[in-house]
């Protein structure tokens, strides 16, 4: 299983690199699928590296195959991982202080030396914090955003007699895909309106258009965590990646 993860991760990267050109007008489902492939590939690489690290430092360690369990909120990640470690060890491994410091308790003498570090590594792979800052923006997503900016959004704005003006289309695409810090806000903003403006309407109508017409940036934020697919289903979700059928077995 340990070497199999590395092999599947490599095959997933190859599959991503060999993706066909996106359709002229991709759907939002196609964007979700591309994002899922991106995070699945990243998770497989992380899992393979973790397996190799454990095998190198604790070759005697025995544990189930690494699996993705779920995404967790960023501000809950430490507590979630601590609970996960306790569950694997069957004991309370440590405590989190009010300042957010995780302090480990002494190891029981009968517990293998590898048990705690391996549990920590397993939990860090099983429970992944969601930040929304993953390196998305693949070719399918780029094409979807461009269609939204050049066709869907202008059509919507014309219902009010307004014109959407985008001086730099590439900048508007980036503003829709990649979070940007603005002003004193602690929360990054992801919106086409960072790089676009409305003309031929009064301010009140412009606000109404921004609320009524779909902002591709806000739509992408609303997608939330992408799906990390099981290894046995490969990057497409419909079959093995091309590895030997025994590759996914422990």
PDB file of C-alpha atoms in Angstrom:
ATOM      1  CA  UNK A   1       0.000   0.000   0.000  1.00  0.00           C
ATOM      2  CA  UNK A   2       2.791   2.407   0.842  1.00  0.00           C
ATOM      3  CA  UNK A   3       4.485   2.179  -2.550  1.00  0.00           C
ATOM      4  CA  UNK A   4       1.123   1.911  -4.270  1.00  0.00           C
ATOM      5  CA  UNK A   5       0.140   5.385  -3.023  1.00  0.00           C
ATOM      6  CA  UNK A   6       3.247   6.862  -4.590  1.00  0.00           C
ATOM      7  CA  UNK A   7       2.522   5.086  -7.873  1.00  0.00           C
ATOM      8  CA  UNK A   8      -1.107   6.218  -7.951  1.00  0.00           C
ATOM      9  CA  UNK A   9      -0.084   9.788  -7.107  1.00  0.00           C
ATOM     10  CA  UNK A  10       2.350   9.829 -10.022  1.00  0.00           C
ATOM     11  CA  UNK A  11      -0.255   8.419 -12.388  1.00  0.00           C
ATOM     12  CA  UNK A  12      -2.780  11.014 -11.246  1.00  0.00           C
ATOM     13  CA  UNK A  13      -0.347  13.838 -12.006  1.00  0.00           C
ATOM     14  CA  UNK A  14       0.236  12.363 -15.454  1.00  0.00           C
ATOM     15  CA  UNK A  15      -3.495  12.133 -16.034  1.00  0.00           C
ATOM     16  CA  UNK A  16      -3.931  15.769 -15.048  1.00  0.00           C
ATOM     17  CA  UNK A  17      -1.142  16.843 -17.364  1.00  0.00           C
ATOM     18  CA  UNK A  18      -2.741  15.005 -20.265  1.00  0.00           C
ATOM     19  CA  UNK A  19      -6.229  16.500 -19.948  1.00  0.00           C
ATOM     20  CA  UNK A  20      -7.924  17.406 -23.206  1.00  0.00           C
ATOM     21  CA  UNK A  21      -8.671  21.009 -24.078  1.00  0.00           C
ATOM     22  CA  UNK A  22     -11.765  22.284 -22.239  1.00  0.00           C
ATOM     23  CA  UNK A  23     -15.010  22.724 -24.179  1.00  0.00           C
ATOM     24  CA  UNK A  24     -15.860  26.184 -25.495  1.00  0.00           C
ATOM     25  CA  UNK A  25     -18.513  26.715 -22.811  1.00  0.00           C
ATOM     26  CA  UNK A  26     -17.781  24.357 -19.880  1.00  0.00           C
ATOM     27  CA  UNK A  27     -20.389  23.823 -17.199  1.00  0.00           C
ATOM     28  CA  UNK A  28     -20.032  24.533 -13.503  1.00  0.00           C
ATOM     29  CA  UNK A  29     -20.076  20.761 -12.983  1.00  0.00           C
ATOM     30  CA  UNK A  30     -16.991  20.546 -15.214  1.00  0.00           C
ATOM     31  CA  UNK A  31     -15.323  23.141 -12.978  1.00  0.00           C
ATOM     32  CA  UNK A  32     -16.174  21.048  -9.910  1.00  0.00           C
ATOM     33  CA  UNK A  33     -14.724  17.982 -11.605  1.00  0.00           C
ATOM     34  CA  UNK A  34     -11.491  19.769 -12.483  1.00  0.00           C
ATOM     35  CA  UNK A  35     -11.148  21.086  -8.933  1.00  0.00           C
ATOM     36  CA  UNK A  36     -11.725  17.594  -7.586  1.00  0.00           C
ATOM     37  CA  UNK A  37      -8.926  16.262  -9.777  1.00  0.00           C
ATOM     38  CA  UNK A  38      -6.619  19.034  -8.546  1.00  0.00           C
ATOM     39  CA  UNK A  39      -7.156  18.397  -4.832  1.00  0.00           C
ATOM     40  CA  UNK A  40      -7.208  14.618  -5.263  1.00  0.00           C
ATOM     41  CA  UNK A  41      -3.816  14.785  -6.936  1.00  0.00           C
ATOM     42  CA  UNK A  42      -2.470  17.045  -4.172  1.00  0.00           C
ATOM     43  CA  UNK A  43      -3.822  14.719  -1.475  1.00  0.00           C
ATOM     44  CA  UNK A  44      -2.329  11.638  -3.137  1.00  0.00           C
ATOM     45  CA  UNK A  45       1.086  13.304  -3.251  1.00  0.00           C
ATOM     46  CA  UNK A  46       0.820  14.239   0.438  1.00  0.00           C
ATOM     47  CA  UNK A  47      -0.336  10.739   1.403  1.00  0.00           C
ATOM     48  CA  UNK A  48       2.462   9.091  -0.585  1.00  0.00           C
ATOM     49  CA  UNK A  49       5.058  11.357   1.043  1.00  0.00           C
ATOM     50  CA  UNK A  50       3.626  10.549   4.480  1.00  0.00           C
ATOM     51  CA  UNK A  51       3.774   6.810   3.808  1.00  0.00           C
ATOM     52  CA  UNK A  52       7.397   7.094   2.691  1.00  0.00           C
ATOM     53  CA  UNK A  53       8.294   9.137   5.768  1.00  0.00           C
ATOM     54  CA  UNK A  54       6.709   6.592   8.128  1.00  0.00           C
ATOM     55  CA  UNK A  55       8.334   3.673   6.330  1.00  0.00           C
ATOM     56  CA  UNK A  56      11.742   5.348   6.565  1.00  0.00           C
ATOM     57  CA  UNK A  57      11.606   6.368  10.237  1.00  0.00           C
ATOM     58  CA  UNK A  58       9.396   3.629  11.726  1.00  0.00           C
ATOM     59  CA  UNK A  59       9.599   0.568   9.460  1.00  0.00           C
ATOM     60  CA  UNK A  60       8.126  -1.535  12.265  1.00  0.00           C
ATOM     61  CA  UNK A  61       4.915   0.558  12.390  1.00  0.00           C
ATOM     62  CA  UNK A  62       1.651  -1.260  11.682  1.00  0.00           C
ATOM     63  CA  UNK A  63      -1.448   0.753  10.732  1.00  0.00           C
ATOM     64  CA  UNK A  64      -4.358   0.745   8.250  1.00  0.00           C
ATOM     65  CA  UNK A  65      -3.904   2.317   4.783  1.00  0.00           C
ATOM     66  CA  UNK A  66      -4.042   6.105   4.786  1.00  0.00           C
ATOM     67  CA  UNK A  67      -7.416   7.465   3.704  1.00  0.00           C
ATOM     68  CA  UNK A  68      -9.004  10.880   3.368  1.00  0.00           C
ATOM     69  CA  UNK A  69     -11.833  11.240   5.878  1.00  0.00           C
ATOM     70  CA  UNK A  70     -13.163  14.792   5.546  1.00  0.00           C
ATOM     71  CA  UNK A  71     -12.438  18.490   5.299  1.00  0.00           C
ATOM     72  CA  UNK A  72     -12.460  20.463   8.557  1.00  0.00           C
ATOM     73  CA  UNK A  73     -12.856  24.149   9.292  1.00  0.00           C
ATOM     74  CA  UNK A  74      -9.521  25.953   9.588  1.00  0.00           C
ATOM     75  CA  UNK A  75     -10.206  27.235  13.111  1.00  0.00           C
ATOM     76  CA  UNK A  76     -11.269  23.742  14.243  1.00  0.00           C
ATOM     77  CA  UNK A  77      -8.379  21.836  12.670  1.00  0.00           C
ATOM     78  CA  UNK A  78      -6.203  21.493  15.787  1.00  0.00           C
ATOM     79  CA  UNK A  79      -9.076  20.262  17.942  1.00  0.00           C
ATOM     80  CA  UNK A  80     -10.238  17.849  15.234  1.00  0.00           C
ATOM     81  CA  UNK A  81      -6.745  16.404  14.819  1.00  0.00           C
ATOM     82  CA  UNK A  82      -6.327  16.050  18.599  1.00  0.00           C
ATOM     83  CA  UNK A  83      -9.589  14.111  18.809  1.00  0.00           C
ATOM     84  CA  UNK A  84      -8.476  11.939  15.887  1.00  0.00           C
ATOM     85  CA  UNK A  85      -5.154  11.130  17.615  1.00  0.00           C
ATOM     86  CA  UNK A  86      -6.981  10.198  20.824  1.00  0.00           C
ATOM     87  CA  UNK A  87      -9.243   7.874  18.863  1.00  0.00           C
ATOM     88  CA  UNK A  88      -6.353   6.072  17.172  1.00  0.00           C
ATOM     89  CA  UNK A  89      -4.341   5.659  20.385  1.00  0.00           C
ATOM     90  CA  UNK A  90      -7.298   4.821  22.586  1.00  0.00           C
ATOM     91  CA  UNK A  91      -6.198   7.395  25.147  1.00  0.00           C
ATOM     92  CA  UNK A  92      -5.976  11.159  25.641  1.00  0.00           C
ATOM     93  CA  UNK A  93      -2.703  12.102  23.963  1.00  0.00           C
ATOM     94  CA  UNK A  94      -2.592  15.752  24.992  1.00  0.00           C
ATOM     95  CA  UNK A  95      -4.468  18.958  25.715  1.00  0.00           C
ATOM     96  CA  UNK A  96      -4.992  22.282  23.933  1.00  0.00           C
ATOM     97  CA  UNK A  97      -4.437  25.385  26.031  1.00  0.00           C
ATOM     98  CA  UNK A  98      -6.582  28.515  25.834  1.00  0.00           C
ATOM     99  CA  UNK A  99      -3.839  30.104  23.728  1.00  0.00           C
ATOM    100  CA  UNK A 100      -4.056  27.263  21.193  1.00  0.00           C
ATOM    101  CA  UNK A 101      -0.933  25.335  22.205  1.00  0.00           C
ATOM    102  CA  UNK A 102      -1.165  21.543  21.967  1.00  0.00           C
ATOM    103  CA  UNK A 103       0.813  19.873  24.778  1.00  0.00           C
ATOM    104  CA  UNK A 104       1.424  16.123  24.724  1.00  0.00           C
ATOM    105  CA  UNK A 105       1.052  13.939  27.792  1.00  0.00           C
ATOM    106  CA  UNK A 106       3.755  11.368  28.699  1.00  0.00           C
ATOM    107  CA  UNK A 107       3.684   8.207  26.610  1.00  0.00           C
ATOM    108  CA  UNK A 108       2.549   5.031  28.410  1.00  0.00           C
ATOM    109  CA  UNK A 109       5.476   2.662  28.799  1.00  0.00           C
ATOM    110  CA  UNK A 110       3.711  -0.177  26.950  1.00  0.00           C
ATOM    111  CA  UNK A 111       2.810   1.995  23.947  1.00  0.00           C
ATOM    112  CA  UNK A 112       5.155   1.579  20.940  1.00  0.00           C
ATOM    113  CA  UNK A 113       7.378   4.597  20.321  1.00  0.00           C
ATOM    114  CA  UNK A 114       6.002   4.914  16.792  1.00  0.00           C
ATOM    115  CA  UNK A 115       2.332   4.952  17.831  1.00  0.00           C
ATOM    116  CA  UNK A 116       2.002   8.667  18.624  1.00  0.00           C
ATOM    117  CA  UNK A 117       3.987  10.157  15.706  1.00  0.00           C
ATOM    118  CA  UNK A 118       2.277   7.809  13.250  1.00  0.00           C
ATOM    119  CA  UNK A 119      -1.139   8.752  14.665  1.00  0.00           C
ATOM    120  CA  UNK A 120      -0.274  12.437  14.265  1.00  0.00           C
ATOM    121  CA  UNK A 121       0.726  11.890  10.647  1.00  0.00           C
ATOM    122  CA  UNK A 122      -2.334   9.762   9.891  1.00  0.00           C
ATOM    123  CA  UNK A 123      -4.685  12.391  11.305  1.00  0.00           C
ATOM    124  CA  UNK A 124      -3.028  15.189   9.348  1.00  0.00           C
ATOM    125  CA  UNK A 125      -3.763  13.239   6.158  1.00  0.00           C
ATOM    126  CA  UNK A 126      -7.258  12.072   7.120  1.00  0.00           C
ATOM    127  CA  UNK A 127      -8.483  15.515   8.232  1.00  0.00           C
ATOM    128  CA  UNK A 128      -7.589  18.362   5.889  1.00  0.00           C
ATOM    129  CA  UNK A 129      -8.226  22.034   6.805  1.00  0.00           C
ATOM    130  CA  UNK A 130     -10.245  23.909   4.192  1.00  0.00           C
ATOM    131  CA  UNK A 131      -8.913  27.410   3.519  1.00  0.00           C
ATOM    132  CA  UNK A 132     -10.313  28.167   0.065  1.00  0.00           C
ATOM    133  CA  UNK A 133      -6.788  29.099  -1.068  1.00  0.00           C
ATOM    134  CA  UNK A 134      -6.032  25.991  -3.102  1.00  0.00           C
ATOM    135  CA  UNK A 135      -4.277  26.454  -6.485  1.00  0.00           C
ATOM    136  CA  UNK A 136      -7.383  26.266  -8.643  1.00  0.00           C
ATOM    137  CA  UNK A 137      -7.806  28.099 -11.934  1.00  0.00           C
ATOM    138  CA  UNK A 138      -7.243  25.233 -14.376  1.00  0.00           C
ATOM    139  CA  UNK A 139      -8.117  25.519 -18.094  1.00  0.00           C
ATOM    140  CA  UNK A 140     -11.749  24.468 -17.611  1.00  0.00           C
ATOM    141  CA  UNK A 141     -12.263  26.980 -14.802  1.00  0.00           C
ATOM    142  CA  UNK A 142     -10.558  29.726 -16.801  1.00  0.00           C
ATOM    143  CA  UNK A 143     -12.871  29.089 -19.760  1.00  0.00           C
ATOM    144  CA  UNK A 144     -15.960  29.016 -17.550  1.00  0.00           C
ATOM    145  CA  UNK A 145     -15.057  32.370 -15.994  1.00  0.00           C
ATOM    146  CA  UNK A 146     -14.280  33.947 -19.384  1.00  0.00           C
ATOM    147  CA  UNK A 147     -17.693  32.915 -20.678  1.00  0.00           C
ATOM    148  CA  UNK A 148     -19.339  34.355 -17.581  1.00  0.00           C
ATOM    149  CA  UNK A 149     -17.501  37.655 -18.024  1.00  0.00           C
ATOM    150  CA  UNK A 150     -17.953  38.060 -21.769  1.00  0.00           C
ATOM    151  CA  UNK A 151     -21.438  36.576 -22.270  1.00  0.00           C
ATOM    152  CA  UNK A 152     -23.518  35.778 -19.185  1.00  0.00           C
ATOM    153  CA  UNK A 153     -22.722  38.837 -17.054  1.00  0.00           C
ATOM    154  CA  UNK A 154     -23.120  41.436 -19.874  1.00  0.00           C
ATOM    155  CA  UNK A 155     -26.436  39.848 -20.910  1.00  0.00           C
ATOM    156  CA  UNK A 156     -27.709  40.095 -17.344  1.00  0.00           C
ATOM    157  CA  UNK A 157     -26.599  43.729 -16.955  1.00  0.00           C
ATOM    158  CA  UNK A 158     -28.302  44.736 -20.205  1.00  0.00           C
ATOM    159  CA  UNK A 159     -31.677  44.000 -18.608  1.00  0.00           C
ATOM    160  CA  UNK A 160     -31.186  47.282 -16.737  1.00  0.00           C
ATOM    161  CA  UNK A 161     -29.683  49.055 -19.760  1.00  0.00           C
ATOM    162  CA  UNK A 162     -26.215  48.825 -18.206  1.00  0.00           C
ATOM    163  CA  UNK A 163     -22.864  48.046 -19.804  1.00  0.00           C
ATOM    164  CA  UNK A 164     -20.208  45.907 -18.154  1.00  0.00           C
ATOM    165  CA  UNK A 165     -16.778  47.381 -18.832  1.00  0.00           C
ATOM    166  CA  UNK A 166     -13.710  45.213 -18.264  1.00  0.00           C
ATOM    167  CA  UNK A 167     -10.463  46.960 -19.103  1.00  0.00           C
ATOM    168  CA  UNK A 168      -8.290  43.883 -18.545  1.00  0.00           C
ATOM    169  CA  UNK A 169     -10.016  40.540 -19.091  1.00  0.00           C
ATOM    170  CA  UNK A 170      -7.127  38.527 -17.636  1.00  0.00           C
ATOM    171  CA  UNK A 171      -7.188  40.634 -14.474  1.00  0.00           C
ATOM    172  CA  UNK A 172     -10.961  40.128 -14.185  1.00  0.00           C
ATOM    173  CA  UNK A 173     -10.544  36.361 -14.570  1.00  0.00           C
ATOM    174  CA  UNK A 174      -7.897  36.350 -11.834  1.00  0.00           C
ATOM    175  CA  UNK A 175     -10.101  38.485  -9.574  1.00  0.00           C
ATOM    176  CA  UNK A 176     -12.889  35.928 -10.003  1.00  0.00           C
ATOM    177  CA  UNK A 177     -10.716  32.885  -9.264  1.00  0.00           C
ATOM    178  CA  UNK A 178      -8.049  33.962  -6.779  1.00  0.00           C
ATOM    179  CA  UNK A 179      -8.859  35.570  -3.374  1.00  0.00           C
ATOM    180  CA  UNK A 180      -7.429  39.067  -2.971  1.00  0.00           C
ATOM    181  CA  UNK A 181      -6.922  41.131   0.181  1.00  0.00           C
ATOM    182  CA  UNK A 182      -8.636  44.505  -0.123  1.00  0.00           C
ATOM    183  CA  UNK A 183      -8.345  47.500   2.191  1.00  0.00           C
ATOM    184  CA  UNK A 184      -8.470  46.674   5.885  1.00  0.00           C
ATOM    185  CA  UNK A 185     -10.590  43.577   5.419  1.00  0.00           C
ATOM    186  CA  UNK A 186      -9.226  40.440   7.061  1.00  0.00           C
ATOM    187  CA  UNK A 187     -11.247  38.277   4.669  1.00  0.00           C
ATOM    188  CA  UNK A 188      -9.894  38.019   1.114  1.00  0.00           C
ATOM    189  CA  UNK A 189     -12.344  39.095  -1.578  1.00  0.00           C
ATOM    190  CA  UNK A 190     -13.021  37.057  -4.699  1.00  0.00           C
ATOM    191  CA  UNK A 191     -15.174  39.016  -7.137  1.00  0.00           C
ATOM    192  CA  UNK A 192     -15.256  40.171 -10.743  1.00  0.00           C
ATOM    193  CA  UNK A 193     -16.172  43.641  -9.479  1.00  0.00           C
ATOM    194  CA  UNK A 194     -12.576  44.124  -8.334  1.00  0.00           C
ATOM    195  CA  UNK A 195     -11.709  44.478 -12.022  1.00  0.00           C
ATOM    196  CA  UNK A 196     -14.964  45.482 -13.722  1.00  0.00           C
ATOM    197  CA  UNK A 197     -17.364  48.418 -13.645  1.00  0.00           C
ATOM    198  CA  UNK A 198     -20.906  49.256 -14.704  1.00  0.00           C
ATOM    199  CA  UNK A 199     -21.760  52.195 -16.933  1.00  0.00           C
ATOM    200  CA  UNK A 200     -24.947  53.996 -18.003  1.00  0.00           C
ATOM    201  CA  UNK A 201     -26.692  53.366 -14.668  1.00  0.00           C
ATOM    202  CA  UNK A 202     -27.066  55.261 -11.405  1.00  0.00           C
ATOM    203  CA  UNK A 203     -25.344  53.968  -8.233  1.00  0.00           C
ATOM    204  CA  UNK A 204     -28.531  52.460  -6.779  1.00  0.00           C
ATOM    205  CA  UNK A 205     -29.209  50.479  -9.959  1.00  0.00           C
ATOM    206  CA  UNK A 206     -25.566  49.402 -10.122  1.00  0.00           C
ATOM    207  CA  UNK A 207     -25.862  47.951  -6.609  1.00  0.00           C
ATOM    208  CA  UNK A 208     -29.004  46.115  -7.663  1.00  0.00           C
ATOM    209  CA  UNK A 209     -27.225  44.646 -10.696  1.00  0.00           C
ATOM    210  CA  UNK A 210     -24.308  43.452  -8.572  1.00  0.00           C
ATOM    211  CA  UNK A 211     -26.762  41.667  -6.299  1.00  0.00           C
ATOM    212  CA  UNK A 212     -28.960  40.217  -9.056  1.00  0.00           C
ATOM    213  CA  UNK A 213     -26.410  39.224 -11.690  1.00  0.00           C
ATOM    214  CA  UNK A 214     -24.199  36.198 -10.950  1.00  0.00           C
ATOM    215  CA  UNK A 215     -20.672  37.187  -9.940  1.00  0.00           C
ATOM    216  CA  UNK A 216     -18.432  34.286 -11.042  1.00  0.00           C
ATOM    217  CA  UNK A 217     -16.105  34.983  -8.128  1.00  0.00           C
ATOM    218  CA  UNK A 218     -18.846  34.580  -5.549  1.00  0.00           C
ATOM    219  CA  UNK A 219     -20.164  31.522  -7.394  1.00  0.00           C
ATOM    220  CA  UNK A 220     -16.758  29.860  -7.161  1.00  0.00           C
ATOM    221  CA  UNK A 221     -16.485  30.692  -3.453  1.00  0.00           C
ATOM    222  CA  UNK A 222     -19.862  29.040  -2.991  1.00  0.00           C
ATOM    223  CA  UNK A 223     -18.578  25.746  -4.394  1.00  0.00           C
ATOM    224  CA  UNK A 224     -16.823  25.116  -1.085  1.00  0.00           C
ATOM    225  CA  UNK A 225     -14.419  22.216  -0.547  1.00  0.00           C
ATOM    226  CA  UNK A 226     -13.698  20.121  -3.618  1.00  0.00           C
ATOM    227  CA  UNK A 227     -14.227  16.364  -3.536  1.00  0.00           C
ATOM    228  CA  UNK A 228     -11.201  14.211  -2.756  1.00  0.00           C
ATOM    229  CA  UNK A 229     -11.938  10.965  -4.557  1.00  0.00           C
ATOM    230  CA  UNK A 230     -11.065   7.492  -3.321  1.00  0.00           C
ATOM    231  CA  UNK A 231      -7.848   6.053  -4.732  1.00  0.00           C
ATOM    232  CA  UNK A 232      -9.630   3.092  -6.304  1.00  0.00           C
ATOM    233  CA  UNK A 233     -11.704   5.361  -8.529  1.00  0.00           C
ATOM    234  CA  UNK A 234      -8.740   7.247 -10.010  1.00  0.00           C
ATOM    235  CA  UNK A 235      -8.729  10.918 -11.057  1.00  0.00           C
ATOM    236  CA  UNK A 236     -11.858  10.673 -13.225  1.00  0.00           C
ATOM    237  CA  UNK A 237     -14.006   9.047 -10.560  1.00  0.00           C
ATOM    238  CA  UNK A 238     -14.971   6.287 -12.953  1.00  0.00           C
ATOM    239  CA  UNK A 239     -12.139   3.768 -12.953  1.00  0.00           C
ATOM    240  CA  UNK A 240      -8.536   2.988 -12.116  1.00  0.00           C
ATOM    241  CA  UNK A 241      -5.835   5.388 -13.185  1.00  0.00           C
ATOM    242  CA  UNK A 242      -4.207   2.765 -15.355  1.00  0.00           C
ATOM    243  CA  UNK A 243      -2.141   1.159 -12.625  1.00  0.00           C
ATOM    244  CA  UNK A 244      -2.152  -2.604 -12.252  1.00  0.00           C
ATOM    245  CA  UNK A 245      -5.380  -3.773 -10.599  1.00  0.00           C
ATOM    246  CA  UNK A 246      -3.417  -4.949  -7.573  1.00  0.00           C
ATOM    247  CA  UNK A 247      -1.783  -1.545  -7.027  1.00  0.00           C
ATOM    248  CA  UNK A 248      -4.425  -0.312  -4.585  1.00  0.00           C
ATOM    249  CA  UNK A 249      -4.239  -3.358  -2.332  1.00  0.00           C
ATOM    250  CA  UNK A 250      -2.268  -3.287   0.928  1.00  0.00           C
TER     251      UNK A 250
END
